[in-house]
Short mmCIF file of C-alpha atoms and ligand atoms in Angstrom, two decimals:
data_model
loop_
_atom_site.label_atom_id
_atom_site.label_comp_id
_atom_site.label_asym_id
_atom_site.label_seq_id
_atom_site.Cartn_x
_atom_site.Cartn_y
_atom_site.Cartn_z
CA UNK A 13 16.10 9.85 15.08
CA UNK A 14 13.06 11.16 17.26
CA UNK A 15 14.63 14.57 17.23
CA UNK A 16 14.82 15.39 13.77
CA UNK A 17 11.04 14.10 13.68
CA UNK A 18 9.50 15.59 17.33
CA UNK A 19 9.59 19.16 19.10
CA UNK A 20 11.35 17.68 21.94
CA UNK A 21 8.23 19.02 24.44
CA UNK A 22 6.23 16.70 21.66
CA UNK A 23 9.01 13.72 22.28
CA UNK A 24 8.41 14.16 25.75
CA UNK A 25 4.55 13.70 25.78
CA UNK A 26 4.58 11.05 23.08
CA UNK A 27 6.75 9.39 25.39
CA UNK A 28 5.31 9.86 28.57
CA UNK A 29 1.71 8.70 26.67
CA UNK A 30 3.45 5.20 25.74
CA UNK A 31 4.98 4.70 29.50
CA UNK A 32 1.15 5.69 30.47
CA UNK A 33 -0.37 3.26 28.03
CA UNK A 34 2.62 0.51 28.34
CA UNK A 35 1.43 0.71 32.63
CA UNK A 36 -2.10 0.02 31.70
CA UNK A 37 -2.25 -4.22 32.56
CA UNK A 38 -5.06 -5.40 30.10
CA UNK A 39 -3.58 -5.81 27.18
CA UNK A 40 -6.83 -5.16 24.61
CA UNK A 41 -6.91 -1.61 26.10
CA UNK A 42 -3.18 -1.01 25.73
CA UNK A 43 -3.52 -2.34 21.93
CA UNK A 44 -6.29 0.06 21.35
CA UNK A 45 -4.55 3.25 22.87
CA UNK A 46 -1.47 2.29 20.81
CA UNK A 47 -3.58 2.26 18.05
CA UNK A 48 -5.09 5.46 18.71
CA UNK A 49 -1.47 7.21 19.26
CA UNK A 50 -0.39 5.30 16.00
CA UNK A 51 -3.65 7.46 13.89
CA UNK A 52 -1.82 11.51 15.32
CA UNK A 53 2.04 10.15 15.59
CA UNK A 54 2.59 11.95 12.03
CA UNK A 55 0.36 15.01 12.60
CA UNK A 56 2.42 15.61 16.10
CA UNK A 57 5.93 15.07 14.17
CA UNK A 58 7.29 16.97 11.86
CA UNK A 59 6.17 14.90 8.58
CA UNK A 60 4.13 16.52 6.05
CA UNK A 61 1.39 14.47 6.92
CA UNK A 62 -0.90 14.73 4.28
CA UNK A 63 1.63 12.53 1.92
CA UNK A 64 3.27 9.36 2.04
CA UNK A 65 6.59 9.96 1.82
CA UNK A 66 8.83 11.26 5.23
CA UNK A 67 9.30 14.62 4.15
CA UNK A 68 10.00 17.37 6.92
CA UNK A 69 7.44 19.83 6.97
CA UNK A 70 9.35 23.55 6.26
CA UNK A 71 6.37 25.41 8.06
CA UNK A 72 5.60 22.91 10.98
CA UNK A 73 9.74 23.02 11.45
CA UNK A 74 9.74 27.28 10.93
CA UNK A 75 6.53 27.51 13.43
CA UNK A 76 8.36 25.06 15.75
CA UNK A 77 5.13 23.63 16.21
CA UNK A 78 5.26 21.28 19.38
CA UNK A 79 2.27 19.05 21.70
CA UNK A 80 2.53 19.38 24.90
CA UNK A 81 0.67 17.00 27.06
CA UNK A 82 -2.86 18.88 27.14
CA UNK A 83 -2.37 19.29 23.45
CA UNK A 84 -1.70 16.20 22.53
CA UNK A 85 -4.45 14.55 25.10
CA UNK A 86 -7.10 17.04 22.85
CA UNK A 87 -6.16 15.40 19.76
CA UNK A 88 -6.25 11.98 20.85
CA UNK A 89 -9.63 12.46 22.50
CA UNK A 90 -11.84 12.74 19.40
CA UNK A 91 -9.79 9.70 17.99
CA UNK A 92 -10.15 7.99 21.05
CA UNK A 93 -14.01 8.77 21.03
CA UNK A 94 -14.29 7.26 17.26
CA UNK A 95 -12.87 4.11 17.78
CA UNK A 96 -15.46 3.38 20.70
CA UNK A 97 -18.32 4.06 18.98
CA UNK A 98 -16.50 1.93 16.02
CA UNK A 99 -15.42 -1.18 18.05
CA UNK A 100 -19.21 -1.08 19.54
CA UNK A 101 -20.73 -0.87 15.94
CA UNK A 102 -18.63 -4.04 15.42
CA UNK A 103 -19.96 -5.44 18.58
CA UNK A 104 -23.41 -5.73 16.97
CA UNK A 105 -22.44 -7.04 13.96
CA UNK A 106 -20.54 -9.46 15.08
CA UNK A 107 -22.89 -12.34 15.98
CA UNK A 108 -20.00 -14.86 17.13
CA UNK A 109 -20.31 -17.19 14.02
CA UNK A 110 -17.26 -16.24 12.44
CA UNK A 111 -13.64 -16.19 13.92
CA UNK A 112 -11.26 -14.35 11.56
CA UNK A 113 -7.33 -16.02 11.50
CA UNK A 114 -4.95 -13.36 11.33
CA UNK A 115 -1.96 -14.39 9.01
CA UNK A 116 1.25 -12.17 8.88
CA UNK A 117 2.41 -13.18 5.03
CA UNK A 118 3.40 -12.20 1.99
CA UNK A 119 0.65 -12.66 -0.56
CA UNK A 120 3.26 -13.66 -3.52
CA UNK A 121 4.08 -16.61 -1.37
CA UNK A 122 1.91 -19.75 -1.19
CA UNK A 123 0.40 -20.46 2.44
CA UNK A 124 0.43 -23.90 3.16
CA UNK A 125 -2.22 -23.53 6.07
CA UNK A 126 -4.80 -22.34 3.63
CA UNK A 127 -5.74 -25.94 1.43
CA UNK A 128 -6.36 -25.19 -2.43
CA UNK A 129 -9.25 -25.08 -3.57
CA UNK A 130 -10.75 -24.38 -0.03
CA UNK A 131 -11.94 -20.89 0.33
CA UNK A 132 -15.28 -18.92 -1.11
CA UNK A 133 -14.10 -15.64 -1.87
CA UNK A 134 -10.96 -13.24 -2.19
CA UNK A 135 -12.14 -10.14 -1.40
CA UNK A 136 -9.04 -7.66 -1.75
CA UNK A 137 -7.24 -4.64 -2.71
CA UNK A 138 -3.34 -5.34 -3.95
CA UNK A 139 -1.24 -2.39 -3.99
CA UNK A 140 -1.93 0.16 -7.32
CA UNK A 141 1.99 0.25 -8.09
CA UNK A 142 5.00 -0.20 -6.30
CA UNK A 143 5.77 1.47 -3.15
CA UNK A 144 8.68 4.05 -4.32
CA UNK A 145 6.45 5.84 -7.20
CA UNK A 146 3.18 4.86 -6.12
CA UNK A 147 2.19 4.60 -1.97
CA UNK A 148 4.97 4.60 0.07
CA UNK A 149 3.38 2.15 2.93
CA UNK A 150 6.69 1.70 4.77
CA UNK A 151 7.11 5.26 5.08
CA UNK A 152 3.76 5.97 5.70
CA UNK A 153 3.71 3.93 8.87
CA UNK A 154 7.42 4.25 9.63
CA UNK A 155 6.55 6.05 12.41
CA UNK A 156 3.58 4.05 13.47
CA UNK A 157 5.60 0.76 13.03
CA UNK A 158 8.02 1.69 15.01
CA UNK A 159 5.62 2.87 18.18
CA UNK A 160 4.07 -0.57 17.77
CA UNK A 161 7.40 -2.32 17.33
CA UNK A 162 6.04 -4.29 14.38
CA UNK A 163 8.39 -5.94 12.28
CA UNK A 164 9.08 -6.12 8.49
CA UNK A 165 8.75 -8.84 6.27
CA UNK A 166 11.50 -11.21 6.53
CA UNK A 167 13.36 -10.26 9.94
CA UNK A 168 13.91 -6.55 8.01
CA UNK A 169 14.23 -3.59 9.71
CA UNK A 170 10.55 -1.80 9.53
CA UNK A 171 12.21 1.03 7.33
CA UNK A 172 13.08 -1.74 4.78
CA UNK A 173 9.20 -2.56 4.56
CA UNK A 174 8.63 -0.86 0.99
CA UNK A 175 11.09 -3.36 -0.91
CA UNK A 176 9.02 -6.51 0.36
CA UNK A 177 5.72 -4.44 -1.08
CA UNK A 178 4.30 -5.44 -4.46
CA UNK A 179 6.66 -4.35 -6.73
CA UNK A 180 9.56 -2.76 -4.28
CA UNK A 181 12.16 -5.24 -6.08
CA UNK A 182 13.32 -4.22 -9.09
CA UNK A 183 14.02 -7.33 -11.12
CA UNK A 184 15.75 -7.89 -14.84
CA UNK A 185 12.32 -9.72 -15.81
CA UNK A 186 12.48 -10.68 -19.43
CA UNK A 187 10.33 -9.16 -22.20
CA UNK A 188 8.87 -12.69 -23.80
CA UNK A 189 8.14 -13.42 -20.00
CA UNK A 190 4.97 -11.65 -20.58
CA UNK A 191 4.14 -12.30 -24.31
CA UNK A 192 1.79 -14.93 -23.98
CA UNK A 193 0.11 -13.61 -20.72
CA UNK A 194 -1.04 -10.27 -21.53
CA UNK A 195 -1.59 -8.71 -24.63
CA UNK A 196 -1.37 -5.20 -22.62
CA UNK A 197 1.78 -5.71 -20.77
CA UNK A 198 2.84 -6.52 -24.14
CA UNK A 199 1.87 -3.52 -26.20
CA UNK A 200 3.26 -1.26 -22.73
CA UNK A 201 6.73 -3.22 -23.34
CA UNK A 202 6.32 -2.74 -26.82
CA UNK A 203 5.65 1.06 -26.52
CA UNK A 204 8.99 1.48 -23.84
CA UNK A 205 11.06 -0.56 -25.97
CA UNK A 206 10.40 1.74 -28.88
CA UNK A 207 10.54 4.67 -26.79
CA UNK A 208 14.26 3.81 -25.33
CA UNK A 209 14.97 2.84 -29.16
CA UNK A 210 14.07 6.75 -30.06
CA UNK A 211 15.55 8.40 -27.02
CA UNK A 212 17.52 11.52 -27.30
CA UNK A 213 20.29 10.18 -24.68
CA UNK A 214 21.45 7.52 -22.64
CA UNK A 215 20.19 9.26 -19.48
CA UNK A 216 16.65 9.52 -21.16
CA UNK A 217 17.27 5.85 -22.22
CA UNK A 218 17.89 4.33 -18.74
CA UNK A 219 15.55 6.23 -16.95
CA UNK A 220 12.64 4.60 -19.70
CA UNK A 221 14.81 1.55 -19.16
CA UNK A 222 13.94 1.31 -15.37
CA UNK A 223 10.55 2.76 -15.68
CA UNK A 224 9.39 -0.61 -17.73
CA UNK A 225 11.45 -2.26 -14.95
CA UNK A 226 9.28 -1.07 -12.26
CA UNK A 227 6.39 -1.74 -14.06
CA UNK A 228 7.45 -5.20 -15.30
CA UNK A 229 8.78 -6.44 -12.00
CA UNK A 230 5.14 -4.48 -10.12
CA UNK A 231 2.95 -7.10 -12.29
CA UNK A 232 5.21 -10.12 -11.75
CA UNK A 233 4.64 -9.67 -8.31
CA UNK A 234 1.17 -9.21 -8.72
CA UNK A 235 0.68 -12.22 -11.12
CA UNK A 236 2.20 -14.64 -8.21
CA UNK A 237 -0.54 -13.54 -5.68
CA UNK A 238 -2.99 -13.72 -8.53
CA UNK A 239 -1.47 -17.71 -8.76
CA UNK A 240 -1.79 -18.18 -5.37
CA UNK A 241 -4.90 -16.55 -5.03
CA UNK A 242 -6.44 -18.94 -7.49
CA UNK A 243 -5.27 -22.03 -5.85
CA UNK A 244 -6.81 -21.36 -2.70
CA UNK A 245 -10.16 -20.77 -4.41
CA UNK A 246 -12.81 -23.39 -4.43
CA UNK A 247 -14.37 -23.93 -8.15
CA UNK A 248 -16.58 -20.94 -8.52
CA UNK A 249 -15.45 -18.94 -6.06
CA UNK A 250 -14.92 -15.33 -6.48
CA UNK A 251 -11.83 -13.18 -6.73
CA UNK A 252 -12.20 -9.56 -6.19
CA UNK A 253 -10.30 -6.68 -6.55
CA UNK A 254 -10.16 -3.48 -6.21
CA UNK A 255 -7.35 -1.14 -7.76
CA UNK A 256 -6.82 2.00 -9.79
CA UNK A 257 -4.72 2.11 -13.64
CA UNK A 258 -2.10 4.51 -12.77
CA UNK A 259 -0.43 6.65 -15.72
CA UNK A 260 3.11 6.29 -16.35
CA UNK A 261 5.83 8.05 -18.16
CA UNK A 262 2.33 9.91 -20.11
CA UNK A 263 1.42 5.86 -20.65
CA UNK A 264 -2.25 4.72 -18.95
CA UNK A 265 -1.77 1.40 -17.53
CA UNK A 266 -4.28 -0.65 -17.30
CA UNK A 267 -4.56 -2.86 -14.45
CA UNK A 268 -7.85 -4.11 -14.75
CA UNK A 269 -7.51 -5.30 -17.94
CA UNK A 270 -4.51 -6.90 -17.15
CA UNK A 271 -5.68 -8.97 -13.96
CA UNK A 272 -8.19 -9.83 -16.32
CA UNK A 273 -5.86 -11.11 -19.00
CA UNK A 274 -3.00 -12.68 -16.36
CA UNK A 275 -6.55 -14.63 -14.41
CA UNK A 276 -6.76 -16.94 -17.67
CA UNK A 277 -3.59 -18.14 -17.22
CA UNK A 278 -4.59 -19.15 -13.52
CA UNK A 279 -7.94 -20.79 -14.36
CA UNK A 280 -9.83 -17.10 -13.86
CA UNK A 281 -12.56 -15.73 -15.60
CA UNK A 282 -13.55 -12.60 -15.79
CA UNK A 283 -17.59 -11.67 -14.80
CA UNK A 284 -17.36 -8.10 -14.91
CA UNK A 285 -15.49 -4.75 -14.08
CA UNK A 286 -16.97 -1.81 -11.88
CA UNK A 287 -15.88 2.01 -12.37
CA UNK A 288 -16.22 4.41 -9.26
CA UNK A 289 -14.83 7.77 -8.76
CA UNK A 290 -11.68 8.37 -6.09
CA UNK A 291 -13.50 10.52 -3.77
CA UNK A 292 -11.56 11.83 -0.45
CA UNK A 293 -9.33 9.30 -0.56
CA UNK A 294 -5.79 9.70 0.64
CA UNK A 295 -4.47 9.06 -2.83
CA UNK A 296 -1.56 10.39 -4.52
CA UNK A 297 -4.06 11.94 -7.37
CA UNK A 298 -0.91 13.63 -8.67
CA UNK A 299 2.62 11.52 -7.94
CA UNK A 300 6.09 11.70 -9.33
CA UNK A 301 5.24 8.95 -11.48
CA UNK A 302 9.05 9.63 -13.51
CA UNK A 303 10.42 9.89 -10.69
CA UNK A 304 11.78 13.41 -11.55
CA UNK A 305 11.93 15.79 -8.95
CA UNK A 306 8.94 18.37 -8.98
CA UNK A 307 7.53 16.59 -12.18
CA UNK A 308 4.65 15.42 -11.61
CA UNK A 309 1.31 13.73 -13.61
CA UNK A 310 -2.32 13.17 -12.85
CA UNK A 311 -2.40 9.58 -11.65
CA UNK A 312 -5.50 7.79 -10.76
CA UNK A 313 -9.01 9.30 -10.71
CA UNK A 314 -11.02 6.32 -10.34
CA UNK A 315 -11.09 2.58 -9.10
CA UNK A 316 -11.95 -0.45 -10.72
CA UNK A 317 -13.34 -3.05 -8.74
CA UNK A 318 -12.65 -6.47 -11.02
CA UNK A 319 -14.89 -9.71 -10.20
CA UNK A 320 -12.97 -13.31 -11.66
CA UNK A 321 -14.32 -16.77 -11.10
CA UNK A 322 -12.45 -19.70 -10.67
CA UNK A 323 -13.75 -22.02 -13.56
C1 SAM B 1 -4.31 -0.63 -1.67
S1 SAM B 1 -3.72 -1.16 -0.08
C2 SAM B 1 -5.07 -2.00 0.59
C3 SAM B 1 -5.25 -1.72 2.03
C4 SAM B 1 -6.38 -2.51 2.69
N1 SAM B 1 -7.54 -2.57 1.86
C5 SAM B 1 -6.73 -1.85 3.99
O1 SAM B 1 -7.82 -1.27 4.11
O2 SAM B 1 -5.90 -1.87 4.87
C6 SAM B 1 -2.56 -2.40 -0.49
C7 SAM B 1 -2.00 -3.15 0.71
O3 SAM B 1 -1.22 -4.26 0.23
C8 SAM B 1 -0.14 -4.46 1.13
N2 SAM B 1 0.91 -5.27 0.46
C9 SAM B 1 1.84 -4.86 -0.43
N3 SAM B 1 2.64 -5.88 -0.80
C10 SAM B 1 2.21 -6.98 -0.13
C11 SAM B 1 2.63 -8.33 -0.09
N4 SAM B 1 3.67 -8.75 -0.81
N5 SAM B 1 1.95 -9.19 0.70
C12 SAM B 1 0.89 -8.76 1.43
N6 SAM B 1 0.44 -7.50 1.44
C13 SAM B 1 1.09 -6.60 0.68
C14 SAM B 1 0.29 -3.03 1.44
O4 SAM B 1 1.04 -2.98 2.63
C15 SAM B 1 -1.05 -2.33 1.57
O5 SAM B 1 -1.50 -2.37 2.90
#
């Protein structure tokens, strides 16, 4: 579909950059041009590349705004430039103690590589909601993914990426699933429950229907990796995470809290919770959280960063 998504003079010098890079024999240099290519591919397409979601661009399509190959060798440059000076500030950090393993996996399933009770510290950031109302990561790297050839999750097609994401399968979860593992998932179900009680219509009533469904089947997932999480810590190691309590349907939802709550149940105790402001972040501040088109709310402002021990 490259010419829905590319000028073709763009096509053409996105293309002739990857035969340029793919002719280049040592392989860490090839990675780190890709890479490079990977940070402009949306600000060359057509994308509105300041979001998430693919969405053509009306005034990059009406300006028939195209790279060709001196353009698109200036904006590589200064990207090109950064990641030097940032792969040689890792350089002298890196004082060869340490060798990171790189595991492709999904975090709701156990890795049997990594023994329980084995590791120090989780030091992480789980998705804020799931991928259609929240961050779109497929679709943010569709493009990117698919210059890199990376694969999805399970043998799926990149595009399919979002459904394997925290959250991105909506499941029939059952209300008393949650009753005895957080008291705020409960009062949430208890609030959408009453609300699809009271609704006007049965439009109103399934779209409140499938917004708890979302939410329900989002913390599911996130409770499994919380599991997991805590079986691969040693006693009194540290779990940390950092995420953001999104509002939904006018509703605040506390994520923090309810990490903290859902840890007990996995042998986790909360030491504290940290507040900072969202500052220049590539955030969805404002999202279509009902999934409405053109409705949107004020979503997250600020981060919590959430310390558990494994007791
Ligand atoms: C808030 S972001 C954190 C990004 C990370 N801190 C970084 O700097 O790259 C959440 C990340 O969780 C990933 N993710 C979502 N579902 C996942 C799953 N089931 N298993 C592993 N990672 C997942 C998303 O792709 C996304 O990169």
């Amino acid at each position: 579909n490259k010419e829905f998504w590319f000028h073709e003079v763009t096509n053409k010098s996105v293309n002739d950059a990857i035969g340029a890079i793919d002719a280049i024999e040592d392989k860490k240099i090839k990675d780190f041009l890709r890479i490079c290519l990977s940070e402009i591919i949306r600000e060359v397409s057509y994308c509105v590349h300041n979001g998430f979601k693919l969405h053509k661009d009306k005034k990059k399509v009406n300006d028939e705004l195209f790279f060709d190959k001196h353009e698109l060798l200036k904006k590589i440059t200064p990207i090109i430039q950064r990641n030097t000076r940032a792969i040689k500030e890792l350089k002298n950090l890196d004082n060869g103690d340490f060798t990171p393993k790189v595991y492709f996996q999904d975090s709701r399933v156990k890795l049997e590589s990594i023994k329980e009770n084995s590791v120090d510290l989780i030091l992480t950031s789980p998705p804020y909601g799931d991928s259609r109302t929240t961050v779109a990561y497929g679709q943010f790297s569709a493009f990117s993914s698919e210059l890199l050839q990376l694969n999805s999750l399970y043998d799926k097609a990149i595009r399919r990426l979002d459904n394997d994401l925290l959250g991105g399968d909506t499941k029939d979860i059952e209300v008393e699933d949650f009753y005895d593992k957080s008291l705020t998932i409960r009062n949430i179900q208890e609030l959408f429950l009453s609300r699809i009680a009271l609704a006007e219509d049965k439009k109103e009533q399934k779209r409140t229907r499938d917004r708890l469904k979302d939410i329900l089947s989002f913390y599911d997932d996130l409770d499994k990796c919380l599991q997991n999480g805590a079986d691969y810590l040693k006693k009194d190691g540290f779990f940390v995470l950092v995420t953001a309590s999104r509002i939904v349907h006018e509703t605040k939802l506390h994520t923090d809290i309810i990490i903290a709550e859902l840890g007990i149940n996995h042998g986790l105790k909360l030491k504290n919770i940290y507040y900072r402001d969202i500052h220049n972040k590539r955030m969805p501040r404002k999202v279509s959280a009902t999934n409405v088109v053109g409705e949107t709310t004020a979503t997250m402002t600020e981060e919590s960063i959430i310390v558990l021990q494994k007791i």
